[in-house]
Coordinates of C-alpha atoms in Angstrom, one line a residue:
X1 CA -22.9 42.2 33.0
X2 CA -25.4 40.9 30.4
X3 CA -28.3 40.9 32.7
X4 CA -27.4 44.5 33.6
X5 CA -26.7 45.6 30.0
X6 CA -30.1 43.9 29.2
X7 CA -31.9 45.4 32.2
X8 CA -30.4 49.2 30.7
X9 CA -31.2 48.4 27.2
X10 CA -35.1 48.3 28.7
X11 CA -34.9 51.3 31.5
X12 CA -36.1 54.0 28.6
X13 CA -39.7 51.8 28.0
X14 CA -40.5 50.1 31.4
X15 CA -43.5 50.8 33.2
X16 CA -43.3 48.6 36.3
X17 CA -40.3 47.2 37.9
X18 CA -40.5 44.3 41.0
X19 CA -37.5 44.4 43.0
X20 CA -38.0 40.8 44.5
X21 CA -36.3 38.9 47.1
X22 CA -33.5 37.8 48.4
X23 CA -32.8 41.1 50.2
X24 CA -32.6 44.0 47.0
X25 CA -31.4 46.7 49.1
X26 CA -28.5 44.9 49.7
X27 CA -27.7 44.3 45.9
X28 CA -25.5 46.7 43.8
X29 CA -27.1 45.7 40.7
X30 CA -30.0 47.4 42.4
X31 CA -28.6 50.8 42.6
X32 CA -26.9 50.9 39.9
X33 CA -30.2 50.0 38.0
X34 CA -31.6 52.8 39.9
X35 CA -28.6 55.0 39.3
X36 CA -29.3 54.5 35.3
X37 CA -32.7 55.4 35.7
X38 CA -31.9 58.4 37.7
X39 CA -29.6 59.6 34.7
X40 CA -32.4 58.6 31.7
X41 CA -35.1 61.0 34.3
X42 CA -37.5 58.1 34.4
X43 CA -37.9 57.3 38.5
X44 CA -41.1 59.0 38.2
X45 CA -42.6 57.4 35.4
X46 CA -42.4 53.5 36.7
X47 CA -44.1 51.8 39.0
X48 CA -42.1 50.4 41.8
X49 CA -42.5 47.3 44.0
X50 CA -40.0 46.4 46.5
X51 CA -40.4 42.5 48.3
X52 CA -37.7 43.6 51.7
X53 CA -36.9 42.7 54.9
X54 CA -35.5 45.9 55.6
X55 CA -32.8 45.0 58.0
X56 CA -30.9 47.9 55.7
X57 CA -31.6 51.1 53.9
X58 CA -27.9 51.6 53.3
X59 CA -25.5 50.6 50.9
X60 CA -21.8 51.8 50.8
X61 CA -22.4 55.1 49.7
X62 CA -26.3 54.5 48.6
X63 CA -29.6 55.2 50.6
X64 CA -32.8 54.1 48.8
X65 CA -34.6 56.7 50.6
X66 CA -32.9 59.3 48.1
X67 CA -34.6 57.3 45.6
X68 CA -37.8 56.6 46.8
X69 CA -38.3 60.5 47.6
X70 CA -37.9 61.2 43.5
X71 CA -40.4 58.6 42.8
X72 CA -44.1 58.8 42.0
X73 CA -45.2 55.2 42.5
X74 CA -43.8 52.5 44.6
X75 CA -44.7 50.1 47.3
X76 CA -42.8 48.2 49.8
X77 CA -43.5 45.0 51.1
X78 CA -42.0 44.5 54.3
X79 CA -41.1 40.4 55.6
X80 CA -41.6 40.7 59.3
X81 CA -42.1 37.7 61.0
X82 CA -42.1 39.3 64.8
X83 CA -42.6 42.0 66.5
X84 CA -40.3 40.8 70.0
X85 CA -36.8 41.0 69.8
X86 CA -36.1 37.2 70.9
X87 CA -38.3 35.6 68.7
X88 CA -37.7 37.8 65.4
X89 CA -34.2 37.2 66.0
X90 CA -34.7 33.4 66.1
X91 CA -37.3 33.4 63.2
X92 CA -35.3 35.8 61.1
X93 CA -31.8 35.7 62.2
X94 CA -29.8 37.6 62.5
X95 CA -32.5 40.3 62.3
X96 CA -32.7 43.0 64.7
X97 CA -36.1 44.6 65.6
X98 CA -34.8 48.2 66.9
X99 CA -32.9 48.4 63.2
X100 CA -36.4 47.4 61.3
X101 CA -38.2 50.0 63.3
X102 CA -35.8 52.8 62.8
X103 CA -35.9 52.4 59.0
X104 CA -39.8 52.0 58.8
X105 CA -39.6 55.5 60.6
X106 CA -38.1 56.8 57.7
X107 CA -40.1 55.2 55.6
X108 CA -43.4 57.1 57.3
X109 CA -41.4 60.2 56.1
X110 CA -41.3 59.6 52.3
X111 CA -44.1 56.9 51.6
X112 CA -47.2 58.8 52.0
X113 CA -50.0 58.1 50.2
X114 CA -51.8 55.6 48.1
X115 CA -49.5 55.5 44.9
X116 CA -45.9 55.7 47.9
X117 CA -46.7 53.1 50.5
X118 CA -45.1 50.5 52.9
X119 CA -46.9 47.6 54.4
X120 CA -45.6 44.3 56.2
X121 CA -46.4 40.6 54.9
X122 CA -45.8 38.3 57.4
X123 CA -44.5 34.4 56.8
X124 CA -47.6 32.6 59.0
X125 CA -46.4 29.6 60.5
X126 CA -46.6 27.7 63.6
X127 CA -44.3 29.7 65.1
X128 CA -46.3 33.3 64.8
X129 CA -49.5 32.5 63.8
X130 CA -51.0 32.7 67.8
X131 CA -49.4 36.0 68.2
X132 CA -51.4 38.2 65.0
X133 CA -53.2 40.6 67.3
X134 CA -49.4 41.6 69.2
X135 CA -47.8 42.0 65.7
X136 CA -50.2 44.2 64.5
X137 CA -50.8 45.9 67.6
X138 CA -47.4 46.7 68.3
X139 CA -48.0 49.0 64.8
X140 CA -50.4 50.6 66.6
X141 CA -49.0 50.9 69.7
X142 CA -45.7 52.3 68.6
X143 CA -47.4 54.9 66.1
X144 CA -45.9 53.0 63.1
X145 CA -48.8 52.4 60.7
X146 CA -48.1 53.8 57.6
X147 CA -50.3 56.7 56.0
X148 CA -51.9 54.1 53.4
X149 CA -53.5 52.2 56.6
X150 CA -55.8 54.6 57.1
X151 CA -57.2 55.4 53.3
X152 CA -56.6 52.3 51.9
X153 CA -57.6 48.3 52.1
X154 CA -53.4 47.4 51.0
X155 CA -52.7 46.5 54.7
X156 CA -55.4 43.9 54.8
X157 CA -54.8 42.4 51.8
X158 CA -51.0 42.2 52.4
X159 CA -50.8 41.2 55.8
X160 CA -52.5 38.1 55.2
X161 CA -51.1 37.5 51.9
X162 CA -48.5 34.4 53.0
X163 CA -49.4 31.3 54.9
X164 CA -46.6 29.1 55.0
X165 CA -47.1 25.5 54.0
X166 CA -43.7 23.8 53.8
X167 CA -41.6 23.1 54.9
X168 CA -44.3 20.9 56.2
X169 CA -42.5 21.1 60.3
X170 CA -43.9 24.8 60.4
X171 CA -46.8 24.8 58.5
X172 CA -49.9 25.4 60.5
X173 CA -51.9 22.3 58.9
X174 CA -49.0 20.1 60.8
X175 CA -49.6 21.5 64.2
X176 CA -50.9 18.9 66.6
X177 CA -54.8 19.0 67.6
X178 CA -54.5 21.0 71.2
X179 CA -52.3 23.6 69.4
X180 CA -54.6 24.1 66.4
X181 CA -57.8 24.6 68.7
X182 CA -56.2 27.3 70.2
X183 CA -54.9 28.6 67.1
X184 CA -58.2 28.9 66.1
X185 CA -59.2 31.1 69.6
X186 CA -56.9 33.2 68.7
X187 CA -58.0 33.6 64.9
X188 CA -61.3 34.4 66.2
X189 CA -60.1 36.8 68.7
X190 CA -57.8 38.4 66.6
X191 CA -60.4 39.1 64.2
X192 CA -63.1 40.5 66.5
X193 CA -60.5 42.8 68.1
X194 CA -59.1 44.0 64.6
X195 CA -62.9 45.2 63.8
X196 CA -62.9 46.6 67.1
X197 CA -59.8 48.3 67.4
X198 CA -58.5 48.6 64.1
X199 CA -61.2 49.4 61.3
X200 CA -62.4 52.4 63.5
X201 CA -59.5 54.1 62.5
X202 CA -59.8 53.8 58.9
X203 CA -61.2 55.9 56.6
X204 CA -64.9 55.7 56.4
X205 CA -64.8 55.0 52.7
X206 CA -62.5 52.1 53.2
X207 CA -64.1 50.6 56.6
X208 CA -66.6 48.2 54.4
X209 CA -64.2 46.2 52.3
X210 CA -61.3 46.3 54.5
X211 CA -63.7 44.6 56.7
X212 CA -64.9 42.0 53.8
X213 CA -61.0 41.9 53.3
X214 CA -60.9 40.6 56.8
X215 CA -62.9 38.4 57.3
X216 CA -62.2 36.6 53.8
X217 CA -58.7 36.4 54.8
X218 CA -59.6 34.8 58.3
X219 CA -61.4 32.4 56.6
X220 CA -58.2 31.6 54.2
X221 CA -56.5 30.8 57.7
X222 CA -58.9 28.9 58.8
X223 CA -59.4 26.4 56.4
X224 CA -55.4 26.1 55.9
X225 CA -55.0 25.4 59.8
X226 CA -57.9 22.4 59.2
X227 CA -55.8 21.4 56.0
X228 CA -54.4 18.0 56.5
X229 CA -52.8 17.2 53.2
X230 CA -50.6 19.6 52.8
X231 CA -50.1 19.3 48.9
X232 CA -53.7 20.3 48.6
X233 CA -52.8 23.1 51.0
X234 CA -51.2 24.7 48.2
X235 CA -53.9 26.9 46.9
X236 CA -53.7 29.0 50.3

């Protein structure tokens, strides 16, 4: 109760609020912050950011999607480790794929444009790292890409945002040698078929640095899968 009371004491002067993980949507203290905005008319002066795996839009009787529609600026960041329902359900249990899909669906009908967007950032690891080019082509694929892919650089810079280092059994610097050579033929390809495939559909105002993005990012992965000490690894 004093969080909350310290949280409202705040809601007529804040700018930005980060809704961090755990899972927000899940939280009441998250809707009824919301709620108290709502009632003070300010969800369309602050600057949102959600950090979600959004397994859930719902709520008892809440749906964030009523509040996202009356706001002006938020983004979501979505944890999504997989793309196949097996292995998303063993990486993220007890997540269900068909449940995340539905609810980014509804996202594409609210979020879209620069200032209301969605985008996913992946947890690389041993286990997902080989399989980039299906997660992000099963976006494509499926016609799920949000609105901001194609007139901004955000899904570039938050797709490869999180390389996991530890625990140190799934970091990619503890793979064995076989398994990080091809880890790196799959970087590589990855990379040349995301310039092939996926910067063509960008904006041609955006197509340069989402490119740069790219390729700085790869490098990022790179030298974390030759990183041998993982305390060092840390910077990545």
């Amino acid at each position: 109760e004093k969080f909350l009371d310290t949280i409202k004491t705040q809601a007529k002067i804040v700018d930005n609020i980060y809704f961090a993980g755990g899972e927000p949507l899940m939280h009441p203290e998250h809707y009824e912050i919301l709620q108290e905005l709502d009632s003070l008319d300010k969800l369309d002066k602050i600057d949102f950011m959600y950090s979600t795996n959004l397994t859930n839009l719902y709520y008892k009787n809440h749906c964030v999607i009523d509040y996202l529609k009356k706001m002006k600026k938020c983004k979501l960041v979505v944890s999504i480790d997989e793309v196949d329902p097996d292995r998303l359900h063993y990486i993220r249990y007890p997540s269900n794929l068909n449940d995340i899909v539905g609810n980014i669906k509804e996202l594409n009908t609210v979020l879209r444009s620069v200032e209301k967007h969605w985008s996913i950032v992946p947890t690389w690891n041993v286990l997902n790292l080989h399989r980039m080019k299906d997660i992000v082509g099963y976006f494509k694929d499926n016609e799920l890409l949000p609105y901001a892919f194609y007139i901004s650089v955000s899904w570039e810079m938050d797709m490869h945002n999180i390389i996991l280092m530890h625990p140190e059994h799934l970091s990619i610097s503890s793979a064995p040698p076989e398994w990080k050579k091809y880890l790196h033929t799959t970087l590589n390809e990855f990379e040349e078929w995301y310039k092939d495939v996926m910067i063509p559909m960008k904006s041609p105002n955006v197509k340069f640095f989402a490119t740069k993005i790219l390729e700085g990012n790869m490098n990022k992965f790179r030298n974390a899968l030759d990183e041998t000490n993982t305390e060092k690894s840390l910077e990545y």
